[in-house]
Amino acid sequence: MNPLPPFLLEAVCYDDRAGNSDMTFSSAKLDTLRIPAIQAPMFLISGPDMVVSACEAGIVGSFPTQNARTPAILDQWMKKIRTRLDSDPNAAPWAVNIIMHPSYDRAKADFDVILKHKPPIVITALGSPAALVEQVHRYGGIVLADVINPEYAKKAAAAKVDGLVLVSAGAGGHTGYLSPFVFVHEIRRWWHGLLVLGGGIGTGQAILATQAMGADMAYLGTHFIASEESQCQTEYKQMVVQADSGDIVTSDAITGVKANWLRQSLSNGGYDPDDMPSPGKIDFTSAAGTQNKRWKDIWAAGQGVASAKSVQPVRDIVNTLVDEYHKAISAVVANPHLSTKAHKKEETL
Ligand SMILES: Cc1cc2nc3c(=O)[nH]c(=O)nc-3n(C[C@H](O)[C@H](O)[C@H](O)COP(=O)(O)O)c2cc1C
C-alpha cells in the first residue's frame, strides 16, 4: 500500500482538535488507504460486494442501510462484510450510511444492527446525527455527517461528529448547491476535524485537488454506478457510461429534496426534463416504500458522470484513480510554477 501524504495522516489520526479528547479512532484505520477516497453510499447501487471490493482495493467502501430490504437482511449483509474483510489485514475500513430523517421508519432497528456489528465508520444523512454519536464512539467507531450547507455543518459539529462530508453542487442523488471552493473554505475556517468533499469528483486529479483546497478526503458516488459490483440494471449502467454533464437535471419533483437525475430516465419515466413539476412529498419511509419505486424507475447521477467510460470492476476503477492521483502529484512537483522551489523563491521575495 502507498502511504498517505503526512498532512493527510495528521488529519485523519486521532487528535483533540475537534474537542473530543476522550475517544480513540483506532478502529477507523484511515491511514491504511491507498488514496484519500470514500466510495459513497448509494441507494439501490452499493451493497456488500461493492463495499468489500472497494475496501480490498484500498479505499473506504460504504452502503446505505436501506439497501438491505429488512433489518434481518442488513444483519446478514454486515456479517458478510465483516467476515470477508476481517480476514484481510490490508483492507481499508468500511462504512455504513443511515438516514436520520424523521420519516425513515427503520432508523432504530437499523441502528441496533449497527451497534451489533460495529462498522468502523457511520455516515449520517438527511438529518441530525446527535442521537447516535455517543454510542458509535463508545464502540470505537467514528461518525461522519453528510451536510449540504454551513448551517447543517454547524449543527453536526455541535453533535460532536468526527467528520463532515460536504456534499457540494453537481453531486449525484440528493445534491448540495454550493460551489466546493466556497463550501470547503467556509467550513475550514472553523472546523479542524476530518473534512470530506463530494460532488462531481471522478478522477485522481480531482481527489488531489480536494486536498489542495483544504479537505482531507474525496467522496465518490456516481463514478461507481458503472461498476460490475453495482446492484442496478445494466441499462442504468449503460446510460451512465454514455452520459455527460449535459444529461444531468436537478429537480426536487421526484423526492421533495433537490437531486440530480439522468435526463433520459426522466423522459422514460414520463417527465419533461425541461419542465419538471413542483416538489414531491419528502418520504423516506422504507426501502419497500414509494421512495424505492421512484428511484427504481428514475435514475440518479451527478455532473461528473463522464468520468465513467465503461463498466469495470471496482478494483480497476480504484487502480485508475490511484494511478491518476500519483501522476497528478508528479505533475504538480514537475511544474516549475507549482514546485517547492518556486514556492521557496516566492517566500524569500
Ligand atoms: C444513485 C445514487 C444514490 C445515492 N443514494 C444515497 C443514499 O442512499 N444515501 C446518501 O447519503 N447519499 C446517497 N447518494 C449521494 C452519495 O452518497 C454522494 O453524496 C454523491 O454520490 C457524491 O457525488 P457524486 O455522485 O458526484 O460523486 C446517492 C448518490 C447516487 C448517485
Coordinates of C-alpha atoms and ligand atoms in Angstrom, one line a residue:
M1 CA 0.0 0.0 0.0
N2 CA 1.2 3.5 -0.7
P3 CA 1.4 5.6 2.4
L4 CA -0.7 8.7 2.5
P5 CA 1.0 12.1 2.5
P6 CA 1.9 13.1 6.0
F7 CA -0.5 16.0 6.1
L8 CA -3.4 13.6 5.5
L9 CA -2.2 11.2 8.1
E10 CA -2.1 14.1 10.5
A11 CA -5.6 15.0 9.6
V12 CA -7.1 11.5 10.0
C13 CA -5.3 10.4 13.1
Y14 CA -6.8 11.0 16.4
D15 CA -6.2 14.4 18.0
D16 CA -8.3 16.6 20.1
R17 CA -8.8 19.4 17.6
A18 CA -12.5 18.6 17.4
G19 CA -12.6 18.8 21.2
N20 CA -13.4 15.1 21.5
S21 CA -10.5 14.2 23.7
D22 CA -11.8 11.1 25.3
M23 CA -12.0 9.0 22.2
T24 CA -9.8 6.7 20.2
F25 CA -10.3 6.4 16.4
S26 CA -8.1 3.4 16.0
S27 CA -10.8 1.2 14.5
A28 CA -11.2 3.6 11.6
K29 CA -7.7 2.9 10.4
L30 CA -7.9 5.6 7.7
D31 CA -4.1 5.7 7.4
T32 CA -4.2 2.4 5.5
L33 CA -5.9 3.9 2.5
R34 CA -4.1 3.9 -0.9
I35 CA -5.7 7.2 -1.8
P36 CA -7.9 9.5 0.4
A37 CA -11.2 8.5 -1.0
I38 CA -14.6 7.0 0.0
Q39 CA -16.8 5.1 -2.3
A40 CA -20.0 6.9 -1.3
P41 CA -23.2 5.2 -0.2
M42 CA -25.8 4.9 -3.0
F43 CA -29.4 3.8 -2.7
L44 CA -30.1 0.7 -4.8
I45 CA -26.5 0.7 -6.0
S46 CA -24.0 -0.1 -3.3
G47 CA -24.2 -3.4 -1.3
P48 CA -21.8 -5.9 0.3
D49 CA -19.9 -6.8 -2.9
M50 CA -19.1 -3.1 -3.7
V51 CA -18.1 -2.4 -0.2
V52 CA -15.8 -5.4 0.1
S53 CA -14.2 -4.7 -3.4
A54 CA -13.7 -1.0 -2.5
C55 CA -12.1 -1.8 0.8
E56 CA -9.9 -4.6 -0.7
A57 CA -8.8 -2.1 -3.4
G58 CA -7.7 0.4 -0.7
I59 CA -10.4 3.0 -0.3
V60 CA -13.3 3.2 2.1
G61 CA -16.4 1.3 0.9
S62 CA -19.9 2.1 2.0
F63 CA -23.6 1.3 1.6
P64 CA -26.9 2.7 2.9
T65 CA -28.7 0.6 5.4
Q66 CA -32.0 0.8 3.5
N67 CA -30.5 -1.1 0.5
A68 CA -31.0 -4.2 2.7
R69 CA -34.7 -4.8 2.5
T70 CA -35.2 -5.6 6.2
P71 CA -33.1 -5.2 9.3
A72 CA -32.6 -9.0 9.3
I73 CA -31.1 -8.8 5.8
L74 CA -29.0 -5.9 7.0
D75 CA -27.7 -8.1 9.8
Q76 CA -26.7 -10.7 7.2
W77 CA -25.0 -8.1 5.0
M78 CA -22.9 -6.7 7.8
K79 CA -21.9 -10.2 8.9
K80 CA -20.8 -11.0 5.3
I81 CA -18.8 -7.8 5.0
R82 CA -17.1 -8.4 8.3
T83 CA -16.3 -12.0 7.6
R84 CA -14.8 -11.1 4.2
L85 CA -12.8 -8.0 5.4
D86 CA -11.7 -9.3 8.8
S87 CA -9.5 -11.9 7.1
D88 CA -7.7 -9.2 5.1
P89 CA -5.2 -7.2 7.2
N90 CA -4.7 -4.7 4.3
A91 CA -8.4 -3.9 3.7
A92 CA -9.5 -0.4 4.2
P93 CA -12.2 0.4 6.8
W94 CA -15.8 0.1 5.8
A95 CA -18.7 2.4 6.4
V96 CA -22.5 2.3 6.7
N97 CA -24.9 5.1 5.9
I98 CA -28.1 5.7 7.8
I99 CA -30.9 8.1 7.1
M100 CA -31.7 10.3 10.1
H101 CA -34.8 11.9 8.6
P102 CA -37.9 11.5 10.9
S103 CA -39.8 9.9 8.0
Y104 CA -37.3 7.0 7.9
D105 CA -39.2 4.4 10.0
R106 CA -36.4 1.8 10.2
A107 CA -33.8 4.1 11.8
K108 CA -34.0 2.5 15.3
A109 CA -33.9 -1.1 14.0
D110 CA -31.1 -0.3 11.6
F111 CA -29.1 1.3 14.4
D112 CA -29.4 -1.7 16.6
V113 CA -27.8 -3.8 13.8
I114 CA -25.0 -1.1 13.5
L115 CA -24.4 -1.5 17.3
K116 CA -24.2 -5.2 16.9
H117 CA -21.6 -5.2 14.0
K118 CA -19.7 -2.0 14.9
P119 CA -18.7 -0.7 11.5
P120 CA -15.6 1.5 11.9
I121 CA -17.4 4.4 10.2
V122 CA -21.0 5.5 10.3
I123 CA -22.2 8.2 7.8
T124 CA -25.4 10.0 8.7
A125 CA -27.6 11.7 6.1
L126 CA -30.7 13.8 5.8
G127 CA -31.0 14.7 9.5
S128 CA -29.2 15.2 12.8
P129 CA -26.5 12.7 13.8
A130 CA -26.9 13.7 17.5
A131 CA -28.8 10.6 18.6
L132 CA -26.1 8.1 17.6
V133 CA -22.7 9.8 18.0
E134 CA -22.1 8.8 21.7
Q135 CA -22.9 5.1 21.1
V136 CA -20.8 4.8 18.0
H137 CA -17.9 6.5 19.9
R138 CA -18.4 4.0 22.7
Y139 CA -17.5 1.0 20.5
G140 CA -14.6 2.9 18.9
G141 CA -16.2 4.0 15.6
I142 CA -16.3 7.4 14.1
V143 CA -19.3 9.4 12.8
L144 CA -19.3 11.5 9.6
A145 CA -22.2 13.7 8.9
D146 CA -23.3 14.4 5.3
V147 CA -24.2 18.1 5.1
I148 CA -25.2 20.5 2.2
N149 CA -24.6 23.9 3.8
P150 CA -22.7 25.6 6.7
E151 CA -25.9 25.7 8.9
Y152 CA -26.2 21.9 8.9
A153 CA -22.4 21.6 9.2
K154 CA -22.6 23.7 12.4
K155 CA -25.4 21.5 13.8
A156 CA -23.4 18.3 13.1
A157 CA -20.3 19.8 14.7
A158 CA -22.3 20.7 17.8
A159 CA -23.4 17.0 17.9
K160 CA -19.7 16.1 18.2
V161 CA -19.3 14.2 15.0
D162 CA -15.7 13.3 13.9
G163 CA -16.0 14.4 10.3
L164 CA -18.1 16.4 7.9
V165 CA -19.0 15.3 4.4
L166 CA -19.6 18.4 2.4
V167 CA -21.9 17.5 -0.5
S168 CA -21.5 20.3 -3.0
A169 CA -23.1 21.3 -6.3
G170 CA -23.2 18.6 -9.0
A171 CA -23.4 15.6 -6.7
G172 CA -25.4 12.5 -7.7
G173 CA -28.6 11.8 -5.8
H174 CA -29.6 14.3 -3.2
T175 CA -27.2 17.1 -4.1
G176 CA -25.7 20.2 -2.5
Y177 CA -25.9 23.6 -4.1
L178 CA -22.7 25.4 -3.0
S179 CA -19.5 25.5 -5.1
P180 CA -17.0 23.2 -3.5
F181 CA -14.5 26.0 -3.3
V182 CA -16.9 28.2 -1.3
F183 CA -18.0 25.3 0.9
V184 CA -14.6 24.0 1.9
H185 CA -13.3 27.5 2.5
E186 CA -16.1 28.5 4.8
I187 CA -16.1 25.3 6.8
R188 CA -12.3 25.0 7.2
R189 CA -12.3 28.4 8.8
W190 CA -13.7 26.9 12.0
W191 CA -13.7 23.1 11.5
H192 CA -10.5 21.2 12.3
G193 CA -11.7 17.7 12.2
L194 CA -11.9 15.3 9.3
L195 CA -13.3 17.0 6.2
V196 CA -14.6 15.0 3.2
L197 CA -15.7 16.7 0.0
G198 CA -18.2 15.2 -2.5
G199 CA -19.8 16.3 -5.8
G200 CA -18.6 15.7 -9.3
I201 CA -15.3 14.0 -8.2
G202 CA -14.3 11.2 -10.6
T203 CA -10.6 11.4 -11.2
G204 CA -7.4 11.1 -9.3
Q205 CA -6.6 14.6 -10.2
A206 CA -9.8 15.8 -8.6
I207 CA -9.1 13.8 -5.5
L208 CA -5.7 15.6 -5.1
A209 CA -7.5 18.9 -5.7
T210 CA -9.8 18.3 -2.8
Q211 CA -6.7 18.2 -0.6
A212 CA -5.2 21.3 -2.2
M213 CA -8.5 23.0 -1.3
G214 CA -8.2 22.1 2.4
A215 CA -10.3 18.9 2.6
D216 CA -8.8 15.6 3.7
M217 CA -10.7 13.1 1.6
A218 CA -12.9 12.8 -1.5
Y219 CA -16.4 11.2 -1.7
L220 CA -17.2 9.5 -5.0
G221 CA -20.6 8.1 -5.8
T222 CA -21.6 8.5 -9.5
H223 CA -18.3 7.0 -10.8
F224 CA -19.1 3.7 -9.1
I225 CA -22.6 3.3 -10.6
A226 CA -21.0 1.8 -13.7
S227 CA -19.1 -0.9 -11.8
E228 CA -19.6 -4.6 -12.0
E229 CA -20.5 -4.7 -8.3
S230 CA -23.2 -2.1 -8.7
Q231 CA -26.6 -3.6 -8.0
C232 CA -28.5 -1.6 -10.6
Q233 CA -29.8 -2.7 -14.0
T234 CA -27.4 -3.0 -17.0
E235 CA -29.4 -0.2 -18.8
Y236 CA -28.7 2.2 -15.9
K237 CA -25.0 1.5 -16.1
Q238 CA -25.1 1.9 -19.9
M239 CA -26.9 5.2 -19.6
V240 CA -24.2 6.4 -17.1
V241 CA -21.4 5.4 -19.5
Q242 CA -23.0 7.3 -22.4
A243 CA -23.8 10.4 -20.4
D244 CA -22.0 13.7 -19.8
S245 CA -22.8 16.7 -17.6
G246 CA -25.4 17.9 -20.2
D247 CA -27.5 14.8 -19.4
I248 CA -27.9 15.7 -15.7
V249 CA -31.1 17.5 -14.5
T250 CA -31.5 18.9 -11.0
S251 CA -35.1 18.6 -9.6
D252 CA -37.0 18.3 -6.3
A253 CA -40.0 16.8 -8.1
I254 CA -39.1 13.2 -7.5
T255 CA -38.4 13.0 -3.8
G256 CA -39.1 16.5 -2.4
V257 CA -35.4 17.2 -2.0
K258 CA -33.2 18.6 -4.7
A259 CA -31.4 15.7 -6.5
N260 CA -29.5 15.1 -9.8
W261 CA -31.1 12.7 -12.3
L262 CA -30.3 11.3 -15.7
R263 CA -32.3 13.3 -18.3
Q264 CA -33.1 10.2 -20.4
S265 CA -34.5 8.3 -17.4
L266 CA -36.8 11.3 -16.5
S267 CA -38.1 11.2 -20.1
N268 CA -38.5 7.4 -19.9
G269 CA -40.4 7.9 -16.6
G270 CA -42.9 10.2 -18.3
Y271 CA -41.5 13.6 -17.2
D272 CA -40.5 16.5 -19.3
P273 CA -36.9 17.2 -18.0
D274 CA -37.1 20.8 -19.1
D275 CA -40.4 21.4 -17.3
M276 CA -40.4 19.4 -14.1
P277 CA -43.4 19.6 -11.8
S278 CA -43.3 21.1 -8.3
P279 CA -41.6 19.3 -5.4
G280 CA -42.8 15.8 -4.3
K281 CA -43.5 14.9 -0.7
I282 CA -40.4 14.1 1.4
D283 CA -40.8 10.5 2.4
F284 CA -38.1 8.0 3.3
T285 CA -40.5 5.6 4.9
S286 CA -38.6 2.4 3.9
A287 CA -36.8 0.6 1.2
A288 CA -40.0 -1.1 0.3
G289 CA -41.9 2.2 0.1
T290 CA -42.7 4.7 -2.6
Q291 CA -39.2 6.1 -2.5
N292 CA -37.8 2.8 -3.7
K293 CA -40.3 2.7 -6.6
R294 CA -39.3 6.2 -7.7
W295 CA -35.6 5.5 -7.6
K296 CA -36.0 2.2 -9.5
D297 CA -37.5 4.0 -12.5
I298 CA -35.8 7.4 -12.4
W299 CA -32.1 7.1 -12.2
A300 CA -29.8 9.4 -10.2
A301 CA -26.3 10.5 -11.3
G302 CA -24.1 13.6 -10.8
Q303 CA -22.5 16.1 -13.1
G304 CA -19.2 14.1 -13.0
V305 CA -20.9 11.3 -14.9
A306 CA -18.5 11.5 -17.9
S307 CA -15.7 10.1 -15.7
A308 CA -17.3 6.6 -16.1
K309 CA -16.4 5.4 -19.6
S310 CA -17.1 1.7 -19.3
V311 CA -18.5 -0.8 -16.8
Q312 CA -15.5 -2.0 -14.8
P313 CA -14.8 -4.0 -11.6
V314 CA -14.4 -1.6 -8.6
R315 CA -10.8 -2.7 -8.3
D316 CA -9.9 -1.4 -11.8
I317 CA -11.7 1.9 -11.1
V318 CA -9.7 2.4 -7.9
N319 CA -6.5 1.4 -9.6
T320 CA -7.0 4.0 -12.3
L321 CA -7.8 6.6 -9.6
V322 CA -4.6 5.7 -7.7
D323 CA -2.6 6.0 -10.9
E324 CA -4.1 9.4 -11.8
Y325 CA -3.6 10.6 -8.2
H326 CA 0.1 9.8 -8.3
K327 CA 0.5 11.2 -11.8
A328 CA -1.2 14.4 -10.6
I329 CA 1.2 14.7 -7.7
S330 CA 4.2 14.2 -10.1
A331 CA 2.7 16.8 -12.5
V332 CA 2.5 19.3 -9.6
V333 CA 6.0 18.6 -8.5
A334 CA 7.3 18.9 -12.1
N335 CA 5.5 22.1 -12.8
P336 CA 8.0 24.9 -12.2
H337 CA 5.2 27.3 -11.3
L338 CA 3.9 25.0 -8.6
S339 CA 7.0 23.3 -7.3
T340 CA 8.6 23.8 -3.8
K341 CA 11.4 25.7 -5.5
A342 CA 9.0 28.3 -6.9
H343 CA 7.2 28.4 -3.5
K344 CA 10.5 29.0 -1.6
K345 CA 11.5 31.7 -4.1
E346 CA 8.2 33.5 -3.5
E347 CA 8.7 33.3 0.2
T348 CA 12.1 35.0 0.1
L349 CA 10.9 37.9 -2.0
Ligands
LIG1 C1 -27.6 6.7 -7.4 C2 -27.3 7.4 -6.1 C3 -27.8 7.1 -4.9 C4 -27.5 7.7 -3.7 N1 -28.0 7.3 -2.6 C5 -27.6 7.9 -1.4 C6 -28.0 7.3 -0.2 O1 -28.8 6.4 -0.1 N2 -27.6 7.9 1.0 C7 -26.7 9.0 0.9 O2 -26.3 9.5 2.0 N3 -26.3 9.5 -0.2 C8 -26.7 9.0 -1.4 N4 -26.2 9.4 -2.6 C9 -25.2 10.5 -2.6 C10 -23.8 10.0 -2.5 O3 -23.6 9.3 -1.2 C11 -22.8 11.1 -2.6 O4 -23.1 12.2 -1.8 C12 -22.7 11.6 -4.1 O5 -22.8 10.5 -5.0 C13 -21.4 12.3 -4.3 O6 -21.4 13.0 -5.6 P1 -21.0 12.3 -7.0 O7 -22.2 11.4 -7.3 O8 -20.9 13.4 -7.9 O9 -19.8 11.5 -6.8 C14 -26.6 8.8 -3.8 C15 -26.0 9.1 -5.0 C16 -26.3 8.5 -6.2 C17 -25.6 8.9 -7.4

